[in-house]
């Protein structure tokens, strides 16, 4: 897209990681996309394959079985998945990685040693249990309860819109340990999905991301031991979630910028080949102008993304900058994909064309990881 462009944060070691990620995606992801799309979920093969080469949890410490890398390693894998058109395994892999991050950042040493090796190898699949049907972004008002007992906690409640919900082995679950408090009443738990009282509800039908499973989850007198409490201290969950959303939002910006690049490339190729009125679309001024504008927007998004990667690497990323990256790039992604689809005409409405799937997949980006309206409010308050 940008001729001879190389981000400042790249180096020879990261070049090798990018090449490894590219080979992994070509061999372990791309050939299976259609099958996952039809099945509504991935199988376990890519998780274990990624774990075997250190890509599943690339920035988790090697001490616990991870790749021992940085956010740059995560961004490279995300980019390669997006420009290859994957919207099946990528959402689940990133949620899995975020779950692992919660354990590494906030867990006790015993929790880290118990759970992280399996998450890093792909023997275990992780998920995040936060959103509720009546709450959405308002995590302080969640209704799932965790009541202390003589032998641990009893959890009752329900979650929805849970990525990896039907295939996960463990959840980072948010629940109220003190219903009289809002933020201070929220705690996080590591819950195995084989725990009695846990059940998976229906797999939800979405307008996009058809290859990534999204489910309802239910907890009916689900009993967990005391050491299921993440970090061993009640009342820290809301603050842990707020801190980790910076990482999630920065990653969302990386995804959206890469999808914009992919949309530009497939559309550029299409208008060069598509004949109409004896000419290619590229011979006509309006399609050329559209391609010019799309390329410009995609380039700006990529440069903005690389700036946020640098801030993640040097430790200067802020909640405000992560929110700006996520909301602006996700809005631009949806606009760019829509404009690209228009150039495909009727073909763009057919799901056999990548641009059609990008269009329906893009609609979720302004919603998850914090709706863009909420993010603008957070940015405005920070000024």
CSV table of C-alpha atoms in Angstrom, one decimal:
chain,number,residue,atom,x,y,z
A,1,UNK,CA,0.0,0.0,0.0
A,2,UNK,CA,2.8,2.4,1.0
A,3,UNK,CA,5.7,1.9,-1.3
A,4,UNK,CA,8.9,1.0,0.7
A,5,UNK,CA,7.1,1.7,4.0
A,6,UNK,CA,8.6,0.2,7.1
A,7,UNK,CA,7.4,1.2,10.6
A,8,UNK,CA,10.0,2.5,13.0
A,9,UNK,CA,9.2,-0.3,15.4
A,10,UNK,CA,10.1,-3.1,13.0
A,11,UNK,CA,13.5,-4.8,13.2
A,12,UNK,CA,15.1,-8.0,11.8
A,13,UNK,CA,13.7,-10.2,14.5
A,14,UNK,CA,10.2,-8.9,13.9
A,15,UNK,CA,10.7,-9.4,10.1
A,16,UNK,CA,11.2,-13.1,10.9
A,17,UNK,CA,8.1,-13.1,13.1
A,18,UNK,CA,6.0,-11.5,10.4
A,19,UNK,CA,7.2,-14.2,7.9
A,20,UNK,CA,6.4,-16.9,10.4
A,21,UNK,CA,2.9,-15.4,10.9
A,22,UNK,CA,2.4,-15.2,7.2
A,23,UNK,CA,3.3,-18.9,6.7
A,24,UNK,CA,1.2,-19.9,9.6
A,25,UNK,CA,-1.9,-18.1,8.3
A,26,UNK,CA,-1.4,-19.5,4.8
A,27,UNK,CA,-1.0,-23.0,6.0
A,28,UNK,CA,-3.3,-23.2,9.1
A,29,UNK,CA,-6.0,-20.6,8.7
A,30,UNK,CA,-6.7,-19.7,5.1
A,31,UNK,CA,-7.4,-23.3,3.8
A,32,UNK,CA,-10.0,-23.8,6.6
A,33,UNK,CA,-11.9,-20.5,6.5
A,34,UNK,CA,-14.8,-21.7,4.4
A,35,UNK,CA,-15.4,-24.7,6.6
A,36,UNK,CA,-15.3,-22.6,9.8
A,37,UNK,CA,-17.6,-20.1,8.2
A,38,UNK,CA,-20.2,-22.8,7.4
A,39,UNK,CA,-19.7,-24.5,10.9
A,40,UNK,CA,-20.1,-21.3,12.8
A,41,UNK,CA,-16.9,-22.0,14.9
A,42,UNK,CA,-13.3,-23.1,14.5
A,43,UNK,CA,-11.9,-26.5,15.6
A,44,UNK,CA,-9.0,-26.9,17.9
A,45,UNK,CA,-6.3,-27.5,15.2
A,46,UNK,CA,-5.3,-23.8,14.7
A,47,UNK,CA,-5.0,-23.2,18.4
A,48,UNK,CA,-2.6,-26.0,18.9
A,49,UNK,CA,-0.7,-25.2,15.7
A,50,UNK,CA,-0.3,-21.6,16.8
A,51,UNK,CA,0.8,-22.7,20.3
A,52,UNK,CA,3.5,-25.0,18.8
A,53,UNK,CA,5.2,-22.1,17.0
A,54,UNK,CA,4.7,-19.5,19.8
A,55,UNK,CA,2.1,-17.4,18.0
A,56,UNK,CA,-1.0,-18.2,20.1
A,57,UNK,CA,0.1,-16.0,23.1
A,58,UNK,CA,3.0,-14.2,21.5
A,59,UNK,CA,3.5,-11.6,24.2
A,60,UNK,CA,2.9,-13.8,27.3
A,61,UNK,CA,6.2,-14.4,29.2
A,62,UNK,CA,8.2,-17.4,28.1
A,63,UNK,CA,8.4,-18.4,31.7
A,64,UNK,CA,4.8,-19.5,31.5
A,65,UNK,CA,5.0,-21.0,28.0
A,66,UNK,CA,4.3,-17.9,25.9
A,67,UNK,CA,6.2,-16.4,23.0
A,68,UNK,CA,8.0,-13.9,25.3
A,69,UNK,CA,7.5,-11.1,22.8
A,70,UNK,CA,5.8,-7.7,22.9
A,71,UNK,CA,2.7,-6.0,21.5
A,72,UNK,CA,4.6,-5.7,18.2
A,73,UNK,CA,4.4,-9.5,17.8
A,74,UNK,CA,0.7,-9.4,18.5
A,75,UNK,CA,0.2,-6.6,16.0
A,76,UNK,CA,2.1,-8.5,13.3
A,77,UNK,CA,-0.1,-11.6,13.7
A,78,UNK,CA,-3.2,-9.5,13.7
A,79,UNK,CA,-2.2,-7.7,10.6
A,80,UNK,CA,-1.4,-11.0,8.7
A,81,UNK,CA,-4.7,-12.5,9.7
A,82,UNK,CA,-6.7,-9.4,8.6
A,83,UNK,CA,-5.0,-9.0,5.2
A,84,UNK,CA,-5.6,-12.7,4.6
A,85,UNK,CA,-9.3,-12.1,5.2
A,86,UNK,CA,-9.7,-14.2,8.3
A,87,UNK,CA,-12.6,-13.3,10.5
A,88,UNK,CA,-13.1,-16.7,11.9
A,89,UNK,CA,-10.1,-17.7,14.0
A,90,UNK,CA,-8.8,-14.1,14.6
A,91,UNK,CA,-11.6,-12.9,16.9
A,92,UNK,CA,-11.3,-16.0,19.1
A,93,UNK,CA,-7.5,-16.0,19.2
A,94,UNK,CA,-7.5,-12.4,20.3
A,95,UNK,CA,-10.1,-12.9,23.1
A,96,UNK,CA,-8.1,-16.0,24.1
A,97,UNK,CA,-5.0,-13.9,24.4
A,98,UNK,CA,-6.8,-11.2,26.3
A,99,UNK,CA,-8.0,-13.8,28.8
A,100,UNK,CA,-4.4,-15.0,29.2
A,101,UNK,CA,-3.3,-11.4,29.8
A,102,UNK,CA,-5.7,-11.1,32.7
A,103,UNK,CA,-4.1,-14.1,34.4
A,104,UNK,CA,-0.5,-13.0,33.8
A,105,UNK,CA,-1.2,-9.4,34.9
A,106,UNK,CA,-3.5,-9.9,37.8
A,107,UNK,CA,-3.3,-13.6,38.8
A,108,UNK,CA,-1.4,-15.1,41.7
A,109,UNK,CA,1.8,-17.0,40.9
A,110,UNK,CA,-0.1,-20.3,41.5
A,111,UNK,CA,-2.8,-19.2,39.0
A,112,UNK,CA,-0.3,-18.2,36.4
A,113,UNK,CA,1.6,-21.6,36.6
A,114,UNK,CA,-1.6,-23.5,36.6
A,115,UNK,CA,-3.4,-21.9,33.7
A,116,UNK,CA,-1.0,-20.1,31.4
A,117,UNK,CA,1.0,-23.0,30.0
A,118,UNK,CA,-2.2,-24.7,28.7
A,119,UNK,CA,-3.5,-21.4,27.2
A,120,UNK,CA,-0.1,-20.8,25.5
A,121,UNK,CA,0.1,-24.3,24.1
A,122,UNK,CA,-3.5,-24.3,22.8
A,123,UNK,CA,-4.5,-27.3,25.0
A,124,UNK,CA,-6.9,-24.8,26.7
A,125,UNK,CA,-9.1,-22.2,25.0
A,126,UNK,CA,-10.0,-19.1,26.9
A,127,UNK,CA,-12.9,-16.7,26.8
A,128,UNK,CA,-14.0,-13.5,28.5
A,129,UNK,CA,-17.4,-13.5,30.4
A,130,UNK,CA,-18.3,-9.8,31.0
A,131,UNK,CA,-21.2,-8.6,28.9
A,132,UNK,CA,-24.8,-9.1,30.0
A,133,UNK,CA,-28.0,-8.7,28.1
A,134,UNK,CA,-29.2,-5.8,30.1
A,135,UNK,CA,-25.9,-4.1,30.7
A,136,UNK,CA,-23.7,-3.8,27.6
A,137,UNK,CA,-20.9,-1.3,28.3
A,138,UNK,CA,-22.2,-0.6,31.8
A,139,UNK,CA,-20.1,-3.2,33.5
A,140,UNK,CA,-20.7,-1.8,37.0
A,141,UNK,CA,-24.4,-2.7,36.8
A,142,UNK,CA,-23.9,-6.4,36.1
A,143,UNK,CA,-26.3,-8.8,37.8
A,144,UNK,CA,-24.2,-12.0,37.9
A,145,UNK,CA,-23.4,-12.7,41.6
A,146,UNK,CA,-20.6,-14.6,43.3
A,147,UNK,CA,-21.5,-15.3,46.9
A,148,UNK,CA,-18.9,-16.5,49.3
A,149,UNK,CA,-19.5,-19.9,51.0
A,150,UNK,CA,-17.5,-22.1,53.4
A,151,UNK,CA,-15.8,-23.8,50.4
A,152,UNK,CA,-15.5,-21.0,47.9
A,153,UNK,CA,-18.0,-19.0,45.8
A,154,UNK,CA,-21.4,-19.8,44.3
A,155,UNK,CA,-22.0,-18.0,41.1
A,156,UNK,CA,-25.4,-17.3,39.6
A,157,UNK,CA,-26.2,-15.2,36.5
A,158,UNK,CA,-25.9,-15.1,32.8
A,159,UNK,CA,-23.6,-13.6,30.1
A,160,UNK,CA,-24.2,-12.9,26.4
A,161,UNK,CA,-22.2,-12.1,23.2
A,162,UNK,CA,-19.4,-14.4,24.4
A,163,UNK,CA,-16.7,-15.1,21.8
A,164,UNK,CA,-15.4,-18.7,22.1
A,165,UNK,CA,-18.4,-19.4,24.3
A,166,UNK,CA,-19.1,-22.9,23.0
A,167,UNK,CA,-15.5,-24.1,22.7
A,168,UNK,CA,-13.8,-22.5,25.7
A,169,UNK,CA,-12.2,-24.5,28.5
A,170,UNK,CA,-12.1,-21.6,30.9
A,171,UNK,CA,-13.5,-18.1,31.4
A,172,UNK,CA,-12.4,-14.9,33.0
A,173,UNK,CA,-15.7,-14.1,34.5
A,174,UNK,CA,-16.9,-10.8,36.0
A,175,UNK,CA,-19.3,-11.0,38.9
A,176,UNK,CA,-20.5,-8.9,41.8
A,177,UNK,CA,-19.1,-10.0,45.1
A,178,UNK,CA,-20.7,-7.0,46.8
A,179,UNK,CA,-24.0,-6.0,45.2
A,180,UNK,CA,-24.2,-2.9,47.4
A,181,UNK,CA,-21.2,-1.4,45.5
A,182,UNK,CA,-20.8,-0.5,41.9
A,183,UNK,CA,-17.2,-0.5,40.7
A,184,UNK,CA,-15.8,-1.7,44.0
A,185,UNK,CA,-18.3,-4.6,44.1
A,186,UNK,CA,-17.0,-6.3,40.9
A,187,UNK,CA,-14.5,-9.2,41.0
A,188,UNK,CA,-13.0,-11.5,38.4
A,189,UNK,CA,-13.0,-15.3,38.5
A,190,UNK,CA,-11.2,-18.0,36.6
A,191,UNK,CA,-14.0,-20.5,35.9
A,192,UNK,CA,-13.6,-23.9,34.2
A,193,UNK,CA,-16.4,-24.6,31.8
A,194,UNK,CA,-16.6,-28.2,33.1
A,195,UNK,CA,-17.7,-26.8,36.5
A,196,UNK,CA,-21.2,-28.2,37.5
A,197,UNK,CA,-23.8,-25.4,37.2
A,198,UNK,CA,-22.2,-23.9,34.1
A,199,UNK,CA,-24.0,-24.4,30.8
A,200,UNK,CA,-23.7,-23.0,27.3
A,201,UNK,CA,-26.9,-21.6,25.9
A,202,UNK,CA,-27.6,-21.0,22.2
A,203,UNK,CA,-25.0,-20.1,19.7
A,204,UNK,CA,-26.1,-16.6,18.6
A,205,UNK,CA,-26.8,-15.8,14.9
A,206,UNK,CA,-25.0,-12.7,13.9
A,207,UNK,CA,-25.0,-10.6,10.8
A,208,UNK,CA,-21.2,-11.1,10.5
A,209,UNK,CA,-18.2,-13.0,11.9
A,210,UNK,CA,-20.0,-16.2,11.0
A,211,UNK,CA,-17.0,-18.4,11.5
A,212,UNK,CA,-16.5,-17.2,15.1
A,213,UNK,CA,-18.8,-18.6,17.7
A,214,UNK,CA,-20.7,-16.2,20.0
A,215,UNK,CA,-22.9,-17.6,22.8
A,216,UNK,CA,-25.0,-17.1,25.8
A,217,UNK,CA,-23.7,-18.6,29.0
A,218,UNK,CA,-25.5,-19.5,32.2
A,219,UNK,CA,-24.4,-20.0,35.8
A,220,UNK,CA,-26.8,-21.8,38.1
A,221,UNK,CA,-25.4,-22.3,41.6
A,222,UNK,CA,-22.0,-22.8,39.9
A,223,UNK,CA,-19.5,-23.6,42.7
A,224,UNK,CA,-15.9,-22.6,42.3
A,225,UNK,CA,-13.0,-22.9,44.9
A,226,UNK,CA,-11.5,-19.9,46.7
A,227,UNK,CA,-8.5,-19.9,44.4
A,228,UNK,CA,-10.8,-19.2,41.4
A,229,UNK,CA,-10.8,-15.5,42.5
A,230,UNK,CA,-8.4,-13.8,40.1
A,231,UNK,CA,-5.5,-12.4,42.2
A,232,UNK,CA,-7.1,-13.5,45.4
A,233,UNK,CA,-8.6,-10.1,46.3
A,234,UNK,CA,-12.2,-9.1,45.9
A,235,UNK,CA,-13.4,-5.9,44.5
A,236,UNK,CA,-10.5,-5.4,41.9
A,237,UNK,CA,-12.3,-6.6,38.8
A,238,UNK,CA,-13.7,-3.4,37.4
A,239,UNK,CA,-10.4,-1.6,37.7
A,240,UNK,CA,-8.6,-4.6,36.1
A,241,UNK,CA,-11.0,-4.5,33.2
A,242,UNK,CA,-10.6,-0.7,32.7
A,243,UNK,CA,-6.8,-1.1,32.6
A,244,UNK,CA,-6.9,-4.0,30.1
A,245,UNK,CA,-9.3,-2.2,27.8
A,246,UNK,CA,-6.4,0.0,26.6
A,247,UNK,CA,-4.7,-3.1,25.2
A,248,UNK,CA,-7.9,-4.4,23.6
A,249,UNK,CA,-8.7,-1.0,22.0
A,250,UNK,CA,-5.2,-0.6,20.7
A,251,UNK,CA,-5.4,-4.1,19.1
A,252,UNK,CA,-8.8,-3.2,17.6
A,253,UNK,CA,-7.2,-0.3,15.8
A,254,UNK,CA,-4.6,-2.6,14.3
A,255,UNK,CA,-7.3,-4.9,13.1
A,256,UNK,CA,-9.4,-2.2,11.5
A,257,UNK,CA,-6.4,-0.6,9.7
A,258,UNK,CA,-5.3,-4.0,8.3
A,259,UNK,CA,-8.9,-4.7,7.0
A,260,UNK,CA,-8.9,-1.3,5.3
A,261,UNK,CA,-5.7,-2.3,3.5
A,262,UNK,CA,-7.2,-5.6,2.5
A,263,UNK,CA,-10.4,-3.9,1.2
A,264,UNK,CA,-8.3,-1.4,-0.8
A,265,UNK,CA,-6.2,-4.2,-2.4
A,266,UNK,CA,-9.1,-6.5,-3.4
A,267,UNK,CA,-11.0,-3.5,-4.8
A,268,UNK,CA,-8.1,-2.1,-6.7
A,269,UNK,CA,-7.6,-5.5,-8.4
A,270,UNK,CA,-11.3,-5.7,-9.2
A,271,UNK,CA,-11.6,-2.3,-10.8
A,272,UNK,CA,-8.5,-3.0,-12.9
A,273,UNK,CA,-10.1,-6.2,-14.3
A,274,UNK,CA,-13.8,-5.3,-14.4
A,275,UNK,CA,-15.0,-4.2,-17.9
A,276,UNK,CA,-18.0,-1.9,-18.5
A,277,UNK,CA,-18.9,0.0,-21.6
A,278,UNK,CA,-15.8,-1.3,-23.3
A,279,UNK,CA,-13.4,0.0,-20.6
A,280,UNK,CA,-12.2,-1.2,-17.2
A,281,UNK,CA,-13.6,0.5,-14.2
A,282,UNK,CA,-10.2,1.9,-13.6
A,283,UNK,CA,-10.4,3.8,-16.9
A,284,UNK,CA,-13.3,5.8,-15.5
A,285,UNK,CA,-12.6,8.9,-13.4
A,286,UNK,CA,-15.0,8.2,-10.5
A,287,UNK,CA,-13.7,4.7,-9.7
A,288,UNK,CA,-10.2,6.1,-9.8
A,289,UNK,CA,-11.0,8.9,-7.5
A,290,UNK,CA,-12.7,6.4,-5.1
A,291,UNK,CA,-9.6,4.2,-5.1
A,292,UNK,CA,-7.4,7.3,-4.5
A,293,UNK,CA,-9.5,8.3,-1.5
A,294,UNK,CA,-9.7,4.8,-0.1
A,295,UNK,CA,-5.9,4.3,-0.4
A,296,UNK,CA,-5.3,7.6,1.3
A,297,UNK,CA,-7.6,6.8,4.3
A,298,UNK,CA,-6.1,3.3,4.6
A,299,UNK,CA,-2.6,4.8,4.6
A,300,UNK,CA,-3.5,7.3,7.3
A,301,UNK,CA,-5.1,4.5,9.4
A,302,UNK,CA,-1.9,2.4,9.0
A,303,UNK,CA,0.4,5.3,10.1
A,304,UNK,CA,-1.9,6.0,13.1
A,305,UNK,CA,-1.9,2.4,14.0
A,306,UNK,CA,1.9,2.2,13.9
A,307,UNK,CA,2.1,5.3,16.1
A,308,UNK,CA,-0.1,3.5,18.7
A,309,UNK,CA,2.1,0.3,18.4
A,310,UNK,CA,5.1,2.5,19.3
A,311,UNK,CA,3.2,3.9,22.3
A,312,UNK,CA,2.4,0.4,23.4
A,313,UNK,CA,6.0,-0.6,23.1
A,314,UNK,CA,7.5,2.4,25.0
A,315,UNK,CA,4.9,2.4,27.7
A,316,UNK,CA,3.4,5.8,26.9
A,317,UNK,CA,0.0,4.6,25.6
A,318,UNK,CA,-2.9,6.3,27.3
A,319,UNK,CA,-6.6,5.3,27.6
A,320,UNK,CA,-7.5,8.4,25.6
A,321,UNK,CA,-5.1,7.6,22.7
A,322,UNK,CA,-6.3,3.9,22.6
A,323,UNK,CA,-9.9,5.2,22.5
A,324,UNK,CA,-9.1,7.6,19.7
A,325,UNK,CA,-7.4,4.9,17.7
A,326,UNK,CA,-10.2,2.4,18.1
A,327,UNK,CA,-13.2,4.7,17.4
A,328,UNK,CA,-11.7,6.6,14.5
A,329,UNK,CA,-10.1,3.7,12.6
A,330,UNK,CA,-13.2,1.5,13.1
A,331,UNK,CA,-15.5,4.2,11.7
A,332,UNK,CA,-13.1,4.7,8.8
A,333,UNK,CA,-13.0,1.0,8.2
A,334,UNK,CA,-16.7,0.7,7.9
A,335,UNK,CA,-16.9,3.7,5.5
A,336,UNK,CA,-14.1,2.4,3.4
A,337,UNK,CA,-15.5,-1.1,3.1
A,338,UNK,CA,-18.9,0.3,2.2
A,339,UNK,CA,-17.3,2.5,-0.6
A,340,UNK,CA,-15.3,-0.5,-1.9
A,341,UNK,CA,-18.4,-2.7,-2.0
A,342,UNK,CA,-20.2,-0.1,-4.1
A,343,UNK,CA,-17.5,-0.4,-6.8
A,344,UNK,CA,-18.2,-4.1,-7.0
A,345,UNK,CA,-21.8,-3.4,-7.9
A,346,UNK,CA,-24.1,-6.5,-7.6
A,347,UNK,CA,-21.1,-8.7,-7.1
A,348,UNK,CA,-20.4,-6.9,-3.8
A,349,UNK,CA,-23.6,-8.1,-2.4
A,350,UNK,CA,-22.6,-11.8,-2.9
A,351,UNK,CA,-21.0,-13.5,0.0
A,352,UNK,CA,-18.6,-15.4,-2.3
A,353,UNK,CA,-16.8,-12.1,-2.7
A,354,UNK,CA,-14.5,-11.1,0.1
A,355,UNK,CA,-15.7,-7.5,0.1
A,356,UNK,CA,-19.2,-8.7,1.1
A,357,UNK,CA,-18.0,-10.5,4.1
A,358,UNK,CA,-15.8,-7.6,5.1
A,359,UNK,CA,-18.9,-5.4,5.0
A,360,UNK,CA,-21.0,-7.5,7.4
A,361,UNK,CA,-18.0,-8.2,9.6
A,362,UNK,CA,-17.0,-4.5,9.8
A,363,UNK,CA,-20.3,-3.5,11.5
A,364,UNK,CA,-19.3,-4.9,14.9
A,365,UNK,CA,-16.1,-2.8,15.1
A,366,UNK,CA,-17.7,0.5,16.2
A,367,UNK,CA,-19.6,-1.5,18.9
A,368,UNK,CA,-17.3,-3.9,20.7
A,369,UNK,CA,-14.3,-3.1,23.0
A,370,UNK,CA,-16.5,-0.1,24.1
A,371,UNK,CA,-19.0,1.5,21.8
A,372,UNK,CA,-17.5,4.5,19.9
A,373,UNK,CA,-20.0,6.8,21.6
A,374,UNK,CA,-18.7,5.8,25.0
A,375,UNK,CA,-15.1,6.2,23.8
A,376,UNK,CA,-15.8,9.7,22.6
A,377,UNK,CA,-17.2,10.5,26.0
A,378,UNK,CA,-14.0,9.1,27.6
A,379,UNK,CA,-11.8,11.2,25.3
A,380,UNK,CA,-13.8,14.3,25.9
A,381,UNK,CA,-13.6,13.9,29.7
A,382,UNK,CA,-9.8,13.5,29.5
A,383,UNK,CA,-9.3,16.9,28.0
